[in-house]
Amino acid sequence: MKPFFNQPVGEVLQQFNVSPDQGLSSAEAKKKLEEAGPNQLASKKQKSIAVIFFEQFRSSMVVILLIAAAVSGVIGVMEGEGLTETFIILAILIVNAIIGVMEETKAQSSLDALNKMSAPRSKVLRDGEVTETVSTQLVPGDIVILDTGDIIPADMRLIEAVNLKIQESALTGESVPAEKSTEAID
């Protein structure tokens, strides 16, 4: 099967069994969302608290303090002074690691909340009506309506466009907007 950008608009609409005037039905969209999953990039797996904790011991200053604790312990045992200084240094390092874990998990949860608040929305034609939905709910075959200034919410095949120019600098580095048309690209 040829990529959608290589096919005429009519063929693409036929493959998705969608009308450009009606869009998908809500039931079809729900079914496709279950099949294809949400319209989002795969997110990185969250680190466990144990991994974050042990990452706190990777900085050069912490390594130096661990070496100092080991040297202090050896000298303390050899001279019979005990391990008090060693335990104090280790306690400080553990408290520092716990604080680091708390700060990192707090920062991650704040970032997650910010991402949820700023979820982009898209206008989509479903059941013959233009409705607004969260962009992660877009599915293959949706008819998306774009207006001036909109962010392109997904990989799409244009079916209708008038003087459309897209700012692609984030993808290509080119600062001049690229003209787009509905013609199949060979």
mmCIF file of C-alpha atoms in Angstrom:
data_model
loop_
_atom_site.group_PDB
_atom_site.id
_atom_site.type_symbol
_atom_site.label_atom_id
_atom_site.label_comp_id
_atom_site.label_asym_id
_atom_site.label_seq_id
_atom_site.Cartn_x
_atom_site.Cartn_y
_atom_site.Cartn_z
ATOM 1 C CA MET A 1 0.000 0.000 0.000
ATOM 2 C CA LYS A 2 1.306 3.435 -0.943
ATOM 3 C CA PRO A 3 1.727 6.100 1.741
ATOM 4 C CA PHE A 4 -1.293 8.393 2.026
ATOM 5 C CA PHE A 5 0.596 11.419 0.679
ATOM 6 C CA ASN A 6 1.153 9.455 -2.572
ATOM 7 C CA GLN A 7 -2.564 8.754 -3.049
ATOM 8 C CA PRO A 8 -5.368 10.966 -4.357
ATOM 9 C CA VAL A 9 -7.719 12.345 -1.697
ATOM 10 C CA GLY A 10 -10.629 10.157 -2.853
ATOM 11 C CA GLU A 11 -8.641 6.945 -2.366
ATOM 12 C CA VAL A 12 -7.555 7.954 1.126
ATOM 13 C CA LEU A 13 -11.127 8.799 2.140
ATOM 14 C CA GLN A 14 -12.272 5.458 0.726
ATOM 15 C CA GLN A 15 -9.603 3.522 2.646
ATOM 16 C CA PHE A 16 -10.745 5.109 5.901
ATOM 17 C CA ASN A 17 -14.408 4.721 4.904
ATOM 18 C CA VAL A 18 -15.076 8.347 5.804
ATOM 19 C CA SER A 19 -17.152 11.089 4.181
ATOM 20 C CA PRO A 20 -15.535 14.543 3.940
ATOM 21 C CA ASP A 21 -18.944 16.082 4.786
ATOM 22 C CA GLN A 22 -19.830 13.861 7.757
ATOM 23 C CA GLY A 23 -16.517 12.711 9.209
ATOM 24 C CA LEU A 24 -16.441 9.640 11.386
ATOM 25 C CA SER A 25 -19.314 8.722 13.647
ATOM 26 C CA SER A 26 -18.671 8.951 17.382
ATOM 27 C CA ALA A 27 -18.979 5.159 17.604
ATOM 28 C CA GLU A 28 -16.402 4.652 14.827
ATOM 29 C CA ALA A 29 -14.037 7.147 16.478
ATOM 30 C CA LYS A 30 -14.365 5.362 19.827
ATOM 31 C CA LYS A 31 -13.667 1.988 18.191
ATOM 32 C CA LYS A 32 -10.619 3.355 16.326
ATOM 33 C CA LEU A 33 -9.298 4.962 19.521
ATOM 34 C CA GLU A 34 -9.431 1.559 21.230
ATOM 35 C CA GLU A 35 -7.668 -0.070 18.257
ATOM 36 C CA ALA A 36 -5.008 2.570 17.518
ATOM 37 C CA GLY A 37 -4.581 4.100 20.961
ATOM 38 C CA PRO A 38 -4.264 7.796 21.762
ATOM 39 C CA ASN A 39 -2.695 10.301 19.359
ATOM 40 C CA GLN A 40 0.467 10.928 21.349
ATOM 41 C CA LEU A 41 4.146 10.200 21.255
ATOM 42 C CA ALA A 42 5.321 7.304 23.385
ATOM 43 C CA SER A 43 6.352 8.680 26.748
ATOM 44 C CA LYS A 44 9.436 7.655 28.621
ATOM 45 C CA LYS A 45 8.939 5.107 31.347
ATOM 46 C CA GLN A 46 8.882 6.780 34.756
ATOM 47 C CA LYS A 47 11.880 6.028 36.951
ATOM 48 C CA SER A 48 11.236 4.166 40.173
ATOM 49 C CA ILE A 49 11.998 5.872 43.470
ATOM 50 C CA ALA A 50 14.848 3.402 44.064
ATOM 51 C CA VAL A 51 16.481 4.354 40.750
ATOM 52 C CA ILE A 52 16.098 8.063 41.527
ATOM 53 C CA PHE A 53 17.565 7.465 45.007
ATOM 54 C CA PHE A 54 20.672 5.709 43.696
ATOM 55 C CA GLU A 55 21.128 8.333 40.977
ATOM 56 C CA GLN A 56 21.665 10.850 43.777
ATOM 57 C CA PHE A 57 25.013 9.146 44.493
ATOM 58 C CA ARG A 58 26.426 9.701 40.992
ATOM 59 C CA SER A 59 27.708 13.253 41.396
ATOM 60 C CA SER A 60 31.431 13.780 41.883
ATOM 61 C CA MET A 61 30.952 15.563 45.231
ATOM 62 C CA VAL A 62 28.977 12.641 46.633
ATOM 63 C CA VAL A 63 31.620 10.168 45.402
ATOM 64 C CA ILE A 64 34.304 12.249 47.152
ATOM 65 C CA LEU A 65 32.264 12.199 50.371
ATOM 66 C CA LEU A 66 31.787 8.417 50.082
ATOM 67 C CA ILE A 67 35.556 8.018 49.709
ATOM 68 C CA ALA A 68 36.050 10.331 52.698
ATOM 69 C CA ALA A 69 33.622 8.184 54.718
ATOM 70 C CA ALA A 70 35.522 5.024 53.750
ATOM 71 C CA VAL A 71 38.903 6.576 54.626
ATOM 72 C CA SER A 72 37.490 7.910 57.893
ATOM 73 C CA GLY A 73 36.123 4.460 58.718
ATOM 74 C CA VAL A 74 39.437 2.721 58.013
ATOM 75 C CA ILE A 75 41.401 5.259 60.059
ATOM 76 C CA GLY A 76 38.828 5.161 62.856
ATOM 77 C CA VAL A 77 39.047 1.356 63.094
ATOM 78 C CA MET A 78 42.856 1.305 62.860
ATOM 79 C CA GLU A 79 43.281 3.932 65.566
ATOM 80 C CA GLY A 80 40.453 2.596 67.714
ATOM 81 C CA GLU A 81 38.430 5.813 67.532
ATOM 82 C CA GLY A 82 35.297 4.137 66.164
ATOM 83 C CA LEU A 83 33.088 4.864 63.200
ATOM 84 C CA THR A 84 31.240 7.960 64.425
ATOM 85 C CA GLU A 85 32.568 10.277 61.694
ATOM 86 C CA THR A 86 31.854 7.657 59.029
ATOM 87 C CA PHE A 87 28.239 7.292 60.156
ATOM 88 C CA ILE A 88 27.787 11.079 60.282
ATOM 89 C CA ILE A 89 29.046 11.449 56.689
ATOM 90 C CA LEU A 90 26.849 8.551 55.501
ATOM 91 C CA ALA A 91 23.808 9.977 57.327
ATOM 92 C CA ILE A 92 24.335 13.344 55.626
ATOM 93 C CA LEU A 93 24.599 11.621 52.226
ATOM 94 C CA ILE A 94 21.418 9.612 52.828
ATOM 95 C CA VAL A 95 19.475 12.695 53.958
ATOM 96 C CA ASN A 96 20.775 14.539 50.876
ATOM 97 C CA ALA A 97 19.633 11.659 48.631
ATOM 98 C CA ILE A 98 16.170 11.604 50.242
ATOM 99 C CA ILE A 99 15.800 15.354 49.679
ATOM 100 C CA GLY A 100 16.941 14.867 46.067
ATOM 101 C CA VAL A 101 14.322 12.146 45.521
ATOM 102 C CA MET A 102 11.586 14.343 46.998
ATOM 103 C CA GLU A 103 12.565 17.293 44.800
ATOM 104 C CA GLU A 104 12.787 15.193 41.631
ATOM 105 C CA THR A 105 9.428 13.474 42.163
ATOM 106 C CA LYS A 106 7.812 16.831 42.984
ATOM 107 C CA ALA A 107 9.261 18.358 39.799
ATOM 108 C CA GLN A 108 8.045 15.396 37.716
ATOM 109 C CA SER A 109 4.511 15.579 39.108
ATOM 110 C CA SER A 110 4.438 19.349 38.459
ATOM 111 C CA LEU A 111 5.565 18.744 34.880
ATOM 112 C CA ASP A 112 2.899 16.057 34.406
ATOM 113 C CA ALA A 113 0.205 18.409 35.743
ATOM 114 C CA LEU A 114 1.399 21.190 33.438
ATOM 115 C CA ASN A 115 1.290 18.847 30.435
ATOM 116 C CA LYS A 116 -2.282 17.841 31.286
ATOM 117 C CA MET A 117 -3.362 21.480 31.661
ATOM 118 C CA SER A 118 -1.847 22.506 28.348
ATOM 119 C CA ALA A 119 -3.207 19.597 26.310
ATOM 120 C CA PRO A 120 -3.813 20.949 22.798
ATOM 121 C CA ARG A 121 -7.326 20.833 21.410
ATOM 122 C CA SER A 122 -8.442 20.264 17.823
ATOM 123 C CA LYS A 123 -11.578 20.881 15.805
ATOM 124 C CA VAL A 124 -12.790 17.650 14.254
ATOM 125 C CA LEU A 125 -15.768 16.722 12.060
ATOM 126 C CA ARG A 126 -17.722 13.897 13.685
ATOM 127 C CA ASP A 127 -21.323 12.885 13.075
ATOM 128 C CA GLY A 128 -21.580 15.738 10.563
ATOM 129 C CA GLU A 129 -20.786 18.420 13.175
ATOM 130 C CA VAL A 130 -17.587 20.282 14.009
ATOM 131 C CA THR A 131 -16.665 19.632 17.637
ATOM 132 C CA GLU A 132 -13.606 20.402 19.701
ATOM 133 C CA THR A 133 -11.686 17.554 21.316
ATOM 134 C CA VAL A 134 -8.378 16.960 23.042
ATOM 135 C CA SER A 135 -5.821 16.197 20.323
ATOM 136 C CA THR A 136 -4.896 12.881 21.944
ATOM 137 C CA GLN A 137 -8.428 11.690 21.078
ATOM 138 C CA LEU A 138 -7.887 12.077 17.311
ATOM 139 C CA VAL A 139 -7.995 8.803 15.382
ATOM 140 C CA PRO A 140 -7.030 7.635 11.884
ATOM 141 C CA GLY A 141 -9.741 8.811 9.495
ATOM 142 C CA ASP A 142 -10.763 11.917 11.457
ATOM 143 C CA ILE A 143 -11.479 15.033 9.406
ATOM 144 C CA VAL A 144 -9.562 17.785 11.250
ATOM 145 C CA ILE A 145 -10.473 21.437 10.647
ATOM 146 C CA LEU A 146 -7.485 23.809 10.746
ATOM 147 C CA ASP A 147 -7.639 27.589 11.122
ATOM 148 C CA THR A 148 -4.924 30.235 10.926
ATOM 149 C CA GLY A 149 -2.441 29.801 13.777
ATOM 150 C CA ASP A 150 -3.504 26.262 14.698
ATOM 151 C CA ILE A 151 -0.891 23.699 15.632
ATOM 152 C CA ILE A 152 -0.962 20.605 13.409
ATOM 153 C CA PRO A 153 -2.166 17.952 15.893
ATOM 154 C CA ALA A 154 -1.223 14.806 13.961
ATOM 155 C CA ASP A 155 0.207 13.397 10.754
ATOM 156 C CA MET A 156 -2.541 14.247 8.279
ATOM 157 C CA ARG A 157 -3.493 14.059 4.609
ATOM 158 C CA LEU A 158 -4.925 17.353 3.359
ATOM 159 C CA ILE A 159 -8.267 17.032 1.607
ATOM 160 C CA GLU A 160 -9.034 20.737 1.179
ATOM 161 C CA ALA A 161 -6.756 23.782 1.439
ATOM 162 C CA VAL A 162 -6.705 27.393 0.258
ATOM 163 C CA ASN A 163 -3.344 29.239 0.303
ATOM 164 C CA LEU A 164 -2.078 26.981 3.087
ATOM 165 C CA LYS A 165 1.412 27.621 4.417
ATOM 166 C CA ILE A 166 2.858 25.658 7.308
ATOM 167 C CA GLN A 167 5.639 26.794 9.633
ATOM 168 C CA GLU A 168 7.899 23.695 9.694
ATOM 169 C CA SER A 169 10.972 25.213 11.345
ATOM 170 C CA ALA A 170 10.771 22.815 14.308
ATOM 171 C CA LEU A 171 11.020 19.881 11.870
ATOM 172 C CA THR A 172 13.228 21.181 9.074
ATOM 173 C CA GLY A 173 15.009 24.226 10.470
ATOM 174 C CA GLU A 174 13.698 26.238 7.512
ATOM 175 C CA SER A 175 12.327 29.595 8.681
ATOM 176 C CA VAL A 176 10.178 30.225 5.588
ATOM 177 C CA PRO A 177 6.685 28.663 5.776
ATOM 178 C CA ALA A 178 6.166 25.806 3.300
ATOM 179 C CA GLU A 179 3.229 25.903 0.878
ATOM 180 C CA LYS A 180 0.935 22.877 1.029
ATOM 181 C CA SER A 181 -1.672 21.533 -1.364
ATOM 182 C CA THR A 182 -4.077 18.621 -1.601
ATOM 183 C CA GLU A 183 -2.305 17.052 -4.594
ATOM 184 C CA ALA A 184 -0.732 13.613 -4.209
ATOM 185 C CA ILE A 185 3.050 13.801 -3.818
ATOM 186 C CA ASP A 186 5.103 11.391 -5.928
#
